[in-house]
Amino acid sequence: MFSKILIANRGEIALRIHRACKEMGIATVAIHSEADKDAMHVRLADESVCIGPAAANESYLNIPAIISACEITHADAVHPGYGFLSENARFADIVEAHDMVFIGPTAAHIKLMGDKITAKEAVANAGIPVVPGSDGGVDSYEDAKEVAKDVGFPLLVKAAAGGGGRGMRLARTADDLEEALNAAQQEALAAFGDGSVYLERYLETPRHIEIQVIADTHGNVVHLGERDCSLQRRNQKVLEEAPSPALTAKQRAEIGETVRKAIAKIGYRGVGTIEFLYENGEFFFIEMNTRLQVEHPVTEMITDIDLVREQIRIAAGEKLNYTQKDVVFSGHSLECRINAENAKTFIPSPGKVQDFHAPGGLNVRLDSALYSGYSIPPHYDSLIGKLIVHGKTREGALLRLRRALGEMVITGIDTTIPLLKDLLENEDFLKGDYDIHWLERWMDEQADS
Ligand code: ADP
């Protein structure tokens, strides 16, 4: 096992990784930008290294500075968290070239899944159902028209290198196709330096359901069920739950088994998430994330498996100590994301936190790096905390989340807590009756009334 891990991230996830390390008797190194010198992850880690100025490009994305920090502190392994360098194949390669372990999949798998065209092809070959669309990339309007003949409209043009919903354009009819193609190509080129696009049938009212997998380096693969992440605003998840209110145990077991077999066939290692759109009882793959997800705690709550601990164990070459049939899904878990943003305008609200009070009680978990007097820097993502609850039933978990949110106090900045409280009063949401467009529709209705 490793004796020291460098955590190449910040905020709540840096803290989450630090906690797993300490419980395993592993020393931690925090890296931080100049703007983060007073951050909680820096305070709690055993050692810390300042790696550059506030701008992420010069600090949390600065590979030479991070590698130097590893060398100065003699770290054995690097945990990238999510975002930043977590899905950067070159970083994984460089870490390993410096005789350290990258806590994640191989660089080859990161690369394969990082390009959505190759990812779709790889998982389809391994038996995972995908959204009908073009066979590989589409270069010209002529090719796009051919695909449209087979697949029909509405069609979505998507960037191979896409992320965060960028490089995506909808063509409702043949008249929109040429413009959608050009716009997606241009946006993808500008955002990712790669203008490759592909076409997919546009699903009108799907849910976003993703399957968590975990694979060791000895050929053992287990799925840990699904998370329903359909409540989104501008492709950003707002509230997640496990299990999905839309699936039966039989459907879960079936899609889980399909994914488990495919991941074994691909020879993947570590934790990963296979994202699907789910409509009328059918699953359609959209992408695979080769890292820990923000919403991983809901899976931990219903399976009692510590995913970060497992990532570290797998990276150290250890075996999973359970098989699929040992995994028990128990009760229901909900997570809501708390952002430092105005709950109506979504304008970021960095600044000094005056009072901070965390909720508590049975089966309540708060993953946050906030403290009273902390100044939230304006340079990074506005996620400041995740409130996670577990209950025996979905109803119990909903009551618990409402109770816990009611106890939470954050003053001095704006947060999205008022929006989450309103959401927890909504009948459709309480019934579990929502798709990926539901939240934006509901917010528009509220804004109009
Ligand atoms: P990104 O990596 O940019 O987040 P994804 O492929 O994960 O791109 O898609 C992001 C979101 O876009 C999905 O969660 C869904 O809301 C929507 N989306 C993607 N593909 C389709 C599709 N074929 N039909 C309908 N909506 C889609």
Coordinates of C-alpha atoms and ligand atoms in Angstrom, one line a residue:
M1 CA 0.0 0.0 0.0
F2 CA 1.1 3.6 -0.6
S3 CA 2.5 5.6 2.2
K4 CA 1.8 9.1 0.8
I5 CA -0.7 10.3 -1.8
L6 CA -0.7 13.7 -3.4
I7 CA -4.2 15.1 -4.0
A8 CA -4.2 17.0 -7.3
N9 CA -7.5 18.9 -6.6
R10 CA -9.2 21.4 -4.3
G11 CA -12.5 22.0 -2.5
E12 CA -14.8 19.3 -1.2
I13 CA -13.3 16.5 -3.3
A14 CA -9.8 17.1 -2.0
L15 CA -11.2 16.8 1.4
R16 CA -13.1 13.6 0.5
I17 CA -9.9 12.0 -0.8
H18 CA -7.9 13.2 2.3
R19 CA -10.4 11.5 4.6
A20 CA -10.2 8.2 2.8
C21 CA -6.4 8.3 2.9
K22 CA -6.3 9.1 6.7
E23 CA -8.7 6.2 7.4
M24 CA -6.2 3.9 5.5
G25 CA -3.2 5.3 7.4
I26 CA -1.8 7.1 4.3
A27 CA -0.2 10.5 4.6
T28 CA -1.5 13.3 2.3
V29 CA -0.1 16.1 0.3
A30 CA -2.3 19.0 -0.6
I31 CA -1.5 21.2 -3.6
H32 CA -3.0 24.6 -3.8
S33 CA -3.0 27.9 -5.7
E34 CA -2.1 31.2 -4.1
A35 CA -5.8 31.9 -3.8
D36 CA -6.4 28.7 -1.9
K37 CA -3.7 29.0 0.8
D38 CA -6.4 29.1 3.6
A39 CA -8.5 26.3 2.1
M40 CA -9.7 23.5 4.3
H41 CA -7.9 20.8 2.3
V42 CA -4.6 22.6 2.9
R43 CA -5.2 22.9 6.6
L44 CA -6.0 19.2 7.0
A45 CA -3.4 17.6 4.8
D46 CA -0.1 16.4 6.3
E47 CA 1.9 18.6 3.9
S48 CA 1.0 21.2 1.3
V49 CA 2.7 22.8 -1.6
C50 CA 1.8 26.0 -3.4
I51 CA 1.9 25.3 -7.1
G52 CA 1.1 28.6 -8.7
P53 CA -1.2 31.6 -9.0
A54 CA -5.0 31.5 -8.8
A55 CA -5.8 30.8 -12.5
A56 CA -6.3 27.1 -12.8
N57 CA -4.2 27.0 -16.0
E58 CA -1.2 28.1 -13.9
S59 CA -1.9 25.9 -10.8
Y60 CA -4.4 23.0 -10.8
L61 CA -3.8 22.3 -14.5
N62 CA 0.0 23.0 -14.3
I63 CA 1.4 19.5 -14.9
P64 CA 5.2 20.4 -14.4
A65 CA 4.4 22.2 -11.1
I66 CA 2.3 19.2 -9.8
I67 CA 5.0 16.7 -10.8
S68 CA 7.6 18.9 -9.0
A69 CA 5.3 18.9 -5.9
C70 CA 5.2 15.1 -6.0
E71 CA 9.0 14.9 -6.2
I72 CA 9.6 17.4 -3.4
T73 CA 7.3 15.5 -1.1
H74 CA 8.2 11.9 -2.2
A75 CA 4.5 11.0 -2.9
D76 CA 4.0 7.4 -4.2
A77 CA 0.7 8.1 -6.0
V78 CA -1.5 10.9 -7.3
H79 CA -5.3 11.1 -6.9
P80 CA -6.8 13.5 -9.5
G81 CA -10.3 13.8 -8.1
Y82 CA -12.8 15.0 -10.7
G83 CA -12.5 17.9 -13.2
F84 CA -9.1 19.5 -13.7
L85 CA -6.6 16.7 -14.8
S86 CA -8.7 13.7 -13.9
E87 CA -9.5 12.7 -17.5
N88 CA -6.2 13.9 -19.0
A89 CA -4.4 10.9 -20.5
R90 CA -1.2 12.8 -20.9
F91 CA -1.2 13.6 -17.2
A92 CA -1.7 9.9 -16.3
D93 CA 1.2 9.0 -18.6
I94 CA 3.5 11.6 -17.1
V95 CA 2.7 10.6 -13.5
E96 CA 3.6 7.0 -14.3
A97 CA 6.7 8.0 -16.3
H98 CA 7.9 9.6 -13.0
D99 CA 7.5 6.2 -11.2
M100 CA 4.4 7.2 -9.4
V101 CA 0.9 5.6 -9.6
F102 CA -1.9 7.5 -11.2
I103 CA -5.1 6.6 -9.1
G104 CA -7.4 5.9 -12.1
P105 CA -7.6 3.9 -15.3
T106 CA -4.8 3.5 -17.8
A107 CA -4.0 6.5 -20.1
A108 CA -5.2 4.3 -23.0
H109 CA -8.7 3.9 -21.5
I110 CA -8.9 7.6 -20.6
K111 CA -8.1 8.4 -24.2
L112 CA -10.5 5.8 -25.7
M113 CA -13.4 7.1 -23.6
G114 CA -12.4 10.8 -23.9
D115 CA -13.3 10.8 -27.6
K116 CA -17.0 10.1 -27.8
I117 CA -16.8 8.6 -31.2
T118 CA -14.3 6.0 -30.2
A119 CA -16.0 5.5 -26.9
K120 CA -19.4 4.8 -28.5
E121 CA -17.8 2.3 -30.9
A122 CA -15.9 0.5 -28.1
V123 CA -18.9 0.1 -25.9
A124 CA -21.2 -0.9 -28.7
N125 CA -18.7 -3.6 -29.7
A126 CA -18.7 -4.8 -26.1
G127 CA -22.5 -5.2 -26.1
I128 CA -23.8 -1.9 -24.6
P129 CA -26.8 -0.3 -26.3
V130 CA -26.1 3.2 -27.8
V131 CA -28.2 6.0 -29.2
P132 CA -28.9 5.3 -32.9
G133 CA -26.9 7.7 -35.1
S134 CA -23.9 8.0 -37.5
D135 CA -21.4 5.2 -37.7
G136 CA -18.4 7.2 -36.5
G137 CA -17.8 10.9 -37.3
V138 CA -19.5 13.0 -39.9
D139 CA -17.4 15.5 -41.9
S140 CA -19.7 16.9 -44.5
Y141 CA -23.3 18.0 -45.0
E142 CA -23.7 15.2 -47.7
D143 CA -22.7 12.6 -45.1
A144 CA -25.1 14.1 -42.5
K145 CA -28.0 13.9 -45.0
E146 CA -27.3 10.2 -45.6
V147 CA -27.4 9.6 -41.8
A148 CA -30.6 11.5 -41.5
K149 CA -32.2 9.3 -44.1
D150 CA -31.5 6.3 -41.9
V151 CA -32.0 7.7 -38.4
G152 CA -34.6 10.4 -39.1
F153 CA -35.3 13.7 -37.2
P154 CA -34.9 15.2 -34.7
L155 CA -31.1 14.8 -34.8
L156 CA -28.5 16.0 -32.4
V157 CA -25.0 17.0 -33.7
K158 CA -22.5 16.3 -31.0
A159 CA -18.8 17.0 -30.6
A160 CA -16.4 14.0 -30.3
A161 CA -14.4 16.0 -27.7
G162 CA -17.6 17.4 -26.1
G163 CA -18.0 18.2 -22.4
G164 CA -20.3 20.4 -20.4
G165 CA -22.9 20.4 -23.2
R166 CA -20.7 22.4 -25.5
G167 CA -20.4 21.6 -29.2
M168 CA -24.0 20.2 -29.3
R169 CA -26.7 21.4 -31.8
L170 CA -30.2 20.2 -32.4
A171 CA -31.7 19.8 -35.9
R172 CA -35.4 19.4 -35.6
T173 CA -35.9 19.1 -39.4
A174 CA -33.9 18.7 -42.6
D175 CA -33.9 22.5 -42.9
D176 CA -31.9 22.9 -39.7
L177 CA -29.3 20.2 -40.4
E178 CA -26.6 22.2 -42.4
E179 CA -26.6 25.1 -39.9
A180 CA -26.5 22.7 -36.9
L181 CA -23.6 20.8 -38.4
N182 CA -21.6 24.0 -39.1
A183 CA -22.3 25.5 -35.7
A184 CA -21.4 22.4 -33.7
Q185 CA -18.2 22.0 -35.7
Q186 CA -17.2 25.6 -35.1
E187 CA -18.0 25.5 -31.4
A188 CA -16.2 22.2 -30.9
L189 CA -13.1 23.6 -32.7
A190 CA -13.1 26.7 -30.6
A191 CA -13.8 25.0 -27.3
F192 CA -11.7 21.8 -27.7
G193 CA -9.3 22.4 -30.6
D194 CA -11.1 19.5 -32.3
G195 CA -14.0 20.0 -34.7
S196 CA -15.0 16.4 -35.1
V197 CA -18.7 15.8 -34.7
Y198 CA -21.1 12.9 -34.9
L199 CA -24.9 12.5 -35.2
E200 CA -27.4 11.0 -32.8
R201 CA -31.1 10.6 -32.6
Y202 CA -32.5 13.3 -30.3
L203 CA -34.5 11.7 -27.5
E204 CA -37.4 14.0 -26.4
T205 CA -38.1 13.0 -22.8
P206 CA -35.3 10.7 -21.4
R207 CA -34.0 10.3 -17.9
H208 CA -30.3 10.5 -17.3
I209 CA -29.4 7.2 -15.6
E210 CA -25.8 6.2 -15.0
I211 CA -24.3 2.9 -13.8
Q212 CA -21.3 2.9 -11.5
V213 CA -18.7 0.2 -12.1
I214 CA -15.6 -0.8 -10.3
A215 CA -12.9 -3.1 -11.7
D216 CA -9.6 -4.4 -10.2
T217 CA -6.5 -5.4 -12.0
H218 CA -7.2 -9.1 -11.5
G219 CA -10.2 -9.3 -13.9
N220 CA -12.9 -8.7 -11.3
V221 CA -15.7 -6.3 -12.2
V222 CA -18.7 -5.3 -10.2
H223 CA -21.5 -2.8 -10.9
L224 CA -22.9 -0.8 -8.0
G225 CA -26.2 0.0 -9.5
E226 CA -27.5 3.3 -10.9
R227 CA -27.8 7.0 -10.1
D228 CA -30.6 9.0 -11.5
C229 CA -29.2 12.4 -12.4
S230 CA -32.1 13.7 -14.5
L231 CA -32.5 16.9 -12.5
Q232 CA -30.2 19.2 -14.5
R233 CA -29.9 22.9 -15.3
R234 CA -27.9 23.7 -18.4
N235 CA -26.4 20.2 -18.4
Q236 CA -25.3 20.6 -14.8
K237 CA -26.7 18.1 -12.3
V238 CA -28.6 19.7 -9.4
L239 CA -29.9 16.8 -7.4
E240 CA -29.1 13.1 -7.7
E241 CA -30.6 9.9 -6.3
A242 CA -30.0 6.2 -6.0
P243 CA -31.8 4.0 -6.8
S244 CA -33.7 5.6 -9.7
P245 CA -37.4 6.0 -9.1
A246 CA -37.9 4.8 -12.7
L247 CA -36.2 1.4 -12.5
T248 CA -37.3 -2.0 -11.2
A249 CA -34.8 -4.4 -9.5
K250 CA -35.0 -6.6 -12.7
Q251 CA -34.1 -3.7 -15.0
R252 CA -31.3 -2.7 -12.7
A253 CA -29.9 -6.2 -12.7
E254 CA -30.2 -6.5 -16.4
I255 CA -28.5 -3.3 -17.4
G256 CA -26.0 -3.7 -14.6
E257 CA -25.0 -7.1 -15.9
T258 CA -24.7 -5.8 -19.5
V259 CA -22.4 -3.1 -18.3
R260 CA -20.4 -5.4 -16.1
K261 CA -19.7 -7.8 -18.9
A262 CA -18.8 -5.0 -21.3
I263 CA -16.4 -3.4 -18.9
A264 CA -14.7 -6.7 -18.3
K265 CA -14.4 -7.2 -22.1
I266 CA -12.8 -3.7 -22.5
G267 CA -10.3 -4.6 -19.7
Y268 CA -11.0 -1.4 -17.8
R269 CA -9.5 -0.8 -14.3
G270 CA -10.7 1.5 -11.4
V271 CA -14.0 3.2 -11.0
G272 CA -16.0 4.4 -13.9
T273 CA -19.5 5.6 -14.8
I274 CA -21.4 4.6 -17.9
E275 CA -24.0 7.3 -18.7
F276 CA -27.2 6.5 -20.4
L277 CA -30.3 8.2 -21.5
Y278 CA -33.3 6.1 -20.6
E279 CA -36.6 6.4 -22.4
N280 CA -39.6 4.0 -22.7
G281 CA -37.8 1.2 -20.9
E282 CA -34.7 1.4 -23.1
F283 CA -31.2 2.4 -22.3
F284 CA -29.0 4.4 -24.7
F285 CA -25.3 5.0 -23.9
I286 CA -24.1 8.6 -24.2
E287 CA -20.7 8.6 -22.6
M288 CA -18.3 7.0 -20.1
N289 CA -16.6 9.0 -17.3
T290 CA -13.2 7.5 -16.4
R291 CA -13.1 9.0 -12.9
L292 CA -14.8 9.5 -9.6
Q293 CA -18.1 11.4 -10.1
V294 CA -19.3 14.4 -8.0
E295 CA -22.4 12.3 -7.1
H296 CA -20.6 9.2 -6.1
P297 CA -21.8 9.5 -2.4
V298 CA -25.3 8.3 -3.2
T299 CA -23.9 5.0 -4.4
E300 CA -21.7 4.8 -1.3
M301 CA -24.8 5.4 0.9
I302 CA -26.8 2.5 -0.6
T303 CA -24.0 0.0 -1.0
D304 CA -21.8 0.9 2.1
I305 CA -18.8 0.7 -0.2
D306 CA -16.2 3.6 0.0
L307 CA -15.4 4.3 -3.6
V308 CA -12.3 6.4 -2.9
R309 CA -10.8 3.7 -0.7
E310 CA -11.5 1.2 -3.5
Q311 CA -9.8 3.4 -6.0
I312 CA -6.7 3.5 -3.8
R313 CA -6.8 -0.2 -3.2
I314 CA -7.1 -1.0 -6.9
A315 CA -4.3 1.4 -7.8
A316 CA -2.1 -0.4 -5.3
G317 CA -2.9 -3.7 -7.0
E318 CA -5.3 -5.2 -4.4
K319 CA -8.3 -7.3 -5.3
L320 CA -12.0 -6.4 -4.8
N321 CA -13.0 -8.4 -1.7
Y322 CA -16.6 -9.0 -2.9
T323 CA -18.3 -10.3 -6.0
Q324 CA -21.5 -9.1 -7.7
K325 CA -23.7 -11.2 -5.5
D326 CA -22.3 -9.8 -2.3
V327 CA -23.3 -6.3 -3.3
V328 CA -26.5 -5.4 -1.4
F329 CA -28.5 -2.2 -2.3
S330 CA -30.1 -0.9 0.8
G331 CA -32.6 2.0 1.2
H332 CA -32.5 5.2 -0.7
S333 CA -30.1 8.1 -1.0
L334 CA -30.4 11.7 -2.2
E335 CA -27.7 14.3 -2.8
C336 CA -28.2 17.9 -3.4
R337 CA -25.5 20.2 -4.7
I338 CA -25.1 23.5 -2.9
N339 CA -23.5 26.2 -5.1
A340 CA -22.3 29.7 -4.1
E341 CA -24.8 31.3 -6.6
N342 CA -27.9 33.3 -6.4
A343 CA -30.8 30.8 -6.3
K344 CA -32.8 32.8 -9.0
T345 CA -30.2 34.4 -11.3
F346 CA -27.4 31.8 -10.8
I347 CA -24.9 34.6 -10.7
P348 CA -21.8 33.3 -8.8
S349 CA -21.5 34.7 -5.3
P350 CA -17.9 34.3 -4.1
G351 CA -16.8 36.1 -0.9
K352 CA -16.6 35.7 2.8
V353 CA -18.7 33.1 4.6
Q354 CA -19.9 34.7 7.9
D355 CA -21.8 32.0 9.7
F356 CA -21.7 28.4 8.8
H357 CA -23.7 25.7 10.5
A358 CA -23.7 22.1 9.2
P359 CA -26.8 19.9 9.6
G360 CA -26.3 16.6 11.4
G361 CA -28.2 13.6 12.7
L362 CA -28.6 10.0 11.7
N363 CA -27.7 9.3 8.1
V364 CA -26.9 12.8 7.1
R365 CA -23.6 13.5 5.4
L366 CA -22.2 16.9 4.3
D367 CA -19.2 16.9 2.0
S368 CA -17.9 20.4 2.1
A369 CA -14.7 22.4 2.6
L370 CA -16.5 25.4 4.0
Y371 CA -15.9 27.0 7.4
S372 CA -17.0 30.2 9.1
G373 CA -14.7 33.0 8.0
Y374 CA -13.6 31.2 4.8
S375 CA -13.4 33.4 1.7
I376 CA -14.7 31.6 -1.4
P377 CA -12.3 32.6 -4.2
P378 CA -13.9 33.7 -7.5
H379 CA -11.6 31.6 -9.7
Y380 CA -13.2 28.2 -9.5
D381 CA -16.4 26.1 -9.8
S382 CA -19.2 27.4 -7.5
L383 CA -19.9 24.0 -5.9
I384 CA -19.4 24.6 -2.2
G385 CA -21.0 21.5 -0.7
K386 CA -23.0 18.3 -1.2
L387 CA -25.7 17.4 1.3
I388 CA -26.3 13.7 1.2
V389 CA -28.9 11.7 3.1
H390 CA -29.9 8.1 3.4
G391 CA -33.3 6.7 4.4
K392 CA -34.9 3.2 4.4
T393 CA -37.3 4.4 1.7
R394 CA -37.4 7.3 -0.8
E395 CA -40.0 9.0 1.3
G396 CA -37.9 8.7 4.4
A397 CA -34.9 10.1 2.6
L398 CA -36.9 13.0 1.2
L399 CA -38.1 14.0 4.7
R400 CA -34.6 13.7 6.0
L401 CA -33.2 15.9 3.2
R402 CA -35.8 18.5 3.9
R403 CA -35.1 18.4 7.6
A404 CA -31.3 18.6 7.0
L405 CA -31.5 21.5 4.5
G406 CA -33.7 23.4 7.0
E407 CA -30.9 23.2 9.6
M408 CA -28.2 24.4 7.3
V409 CA -26.9 28.0 7.8
I410 CA -24.6 29.7 5.4
T411 CA -24.6 33.5 5.6
G412 CA -22.5 36.2 3.9
I413 CA -22.9 34.8 0.4
D414 CA -25.8 33.7 -1.8
T415 CA -26.4 29.9 -2.1
T416 CA -28.8 27.7 -4.1
I417 CA -30.3 26.3 -0.9
P418 CA -33.7 28.3 -1.4
L419 CA -34.0 26.6 -4.9
L420 CA -33.4 23.2 -3.4
K421 CA -36.0 23.8 -0.6
D422 CA -38.6 24.7 -3.2
L423 CA -37.8 21.7 -5.2
L424 CA -38.3 19.5 -2.2
E425 CA -41.9 20.8 -2.0
N426 CA -42.8 19.9 -5.6
E427 CA -45.3 17.2 -6.2
D428 CA -43.8 15.9 -9.5
F429 CA -40.4 15.7 -7.9
L430 CA -41.7 14.0 -4.8
K431 CA -43.4 11.4 -7.0
G432 CA -40.2 10.8 -8.9
D433 CA -41.9 11.9 -12.0
Y434 CA -39.3 13.9 -14.0
D435 CA -37.1 13.8 -17.1
I436 CA -33.9 15.7 -18.1
H437 CA -35.9 18.8 -19.1
W438 CA -38.2 18.8 -16.1
L439 CA -36.1 21.1 -13.9
E440 CA -35.7 23.8 -16.5
R441 CA -39.4 23.7 -17.3
W442 CA -40.3 24.0 -13.7
M443 CA -37.8 26.9 -13.1
D444 CA -39.3 28.8 -16.1
E445 CA -42.8 28.3 -14.8
Q446 CA -41.7 29.7 -11.4
A447 CA -40.0 32.7 -13.0
D448 CA -43.2 33.5 -14.9
S449 CA -45.5 33.2 -11.9
Ligands
ADP1 P1 -21.3 16.4 -22.3 O1 -20.1 15.6 -22.2 O2 -21.1 17.7 -23.1 O3 -22.0 16.6 -21.0 P2 -23.2 14.3 -23.0 O4 -23.1 13.4 -24.2 O5 -23.0 13.7 -21.7 O6 -22.3 15.6 -23.3 O7 -24.7 14.9 -23.0 C1 -25.0 16.0 -22.1 C2 -26.5 16.1 -22.0 O8 -27.1 16.4 -23.3 C3 -27.2 14.8 -21.6 O9 -27.3 14.7 -20.2 C4 -28.6 15.1 -22.2 O10 -29.3 16.0 -21.3 C5 -28.3 15.8 -23.5 N1 -28.2 14.8 -24.6 C6 -27.0 14.2 -25.0 N2 -27.3 13.3 -26.0 C7 -28.6 13.4 -26.2 C8 -29.6 12.7 -27.2 N3 -29.1 11.9 -28.1 N4 -30.9 13.0 -27.1 C9 -31.3 13.9 -26.2 N5 -30.5 14.6 -25.3 C10 -29.2 14.3 -25.3

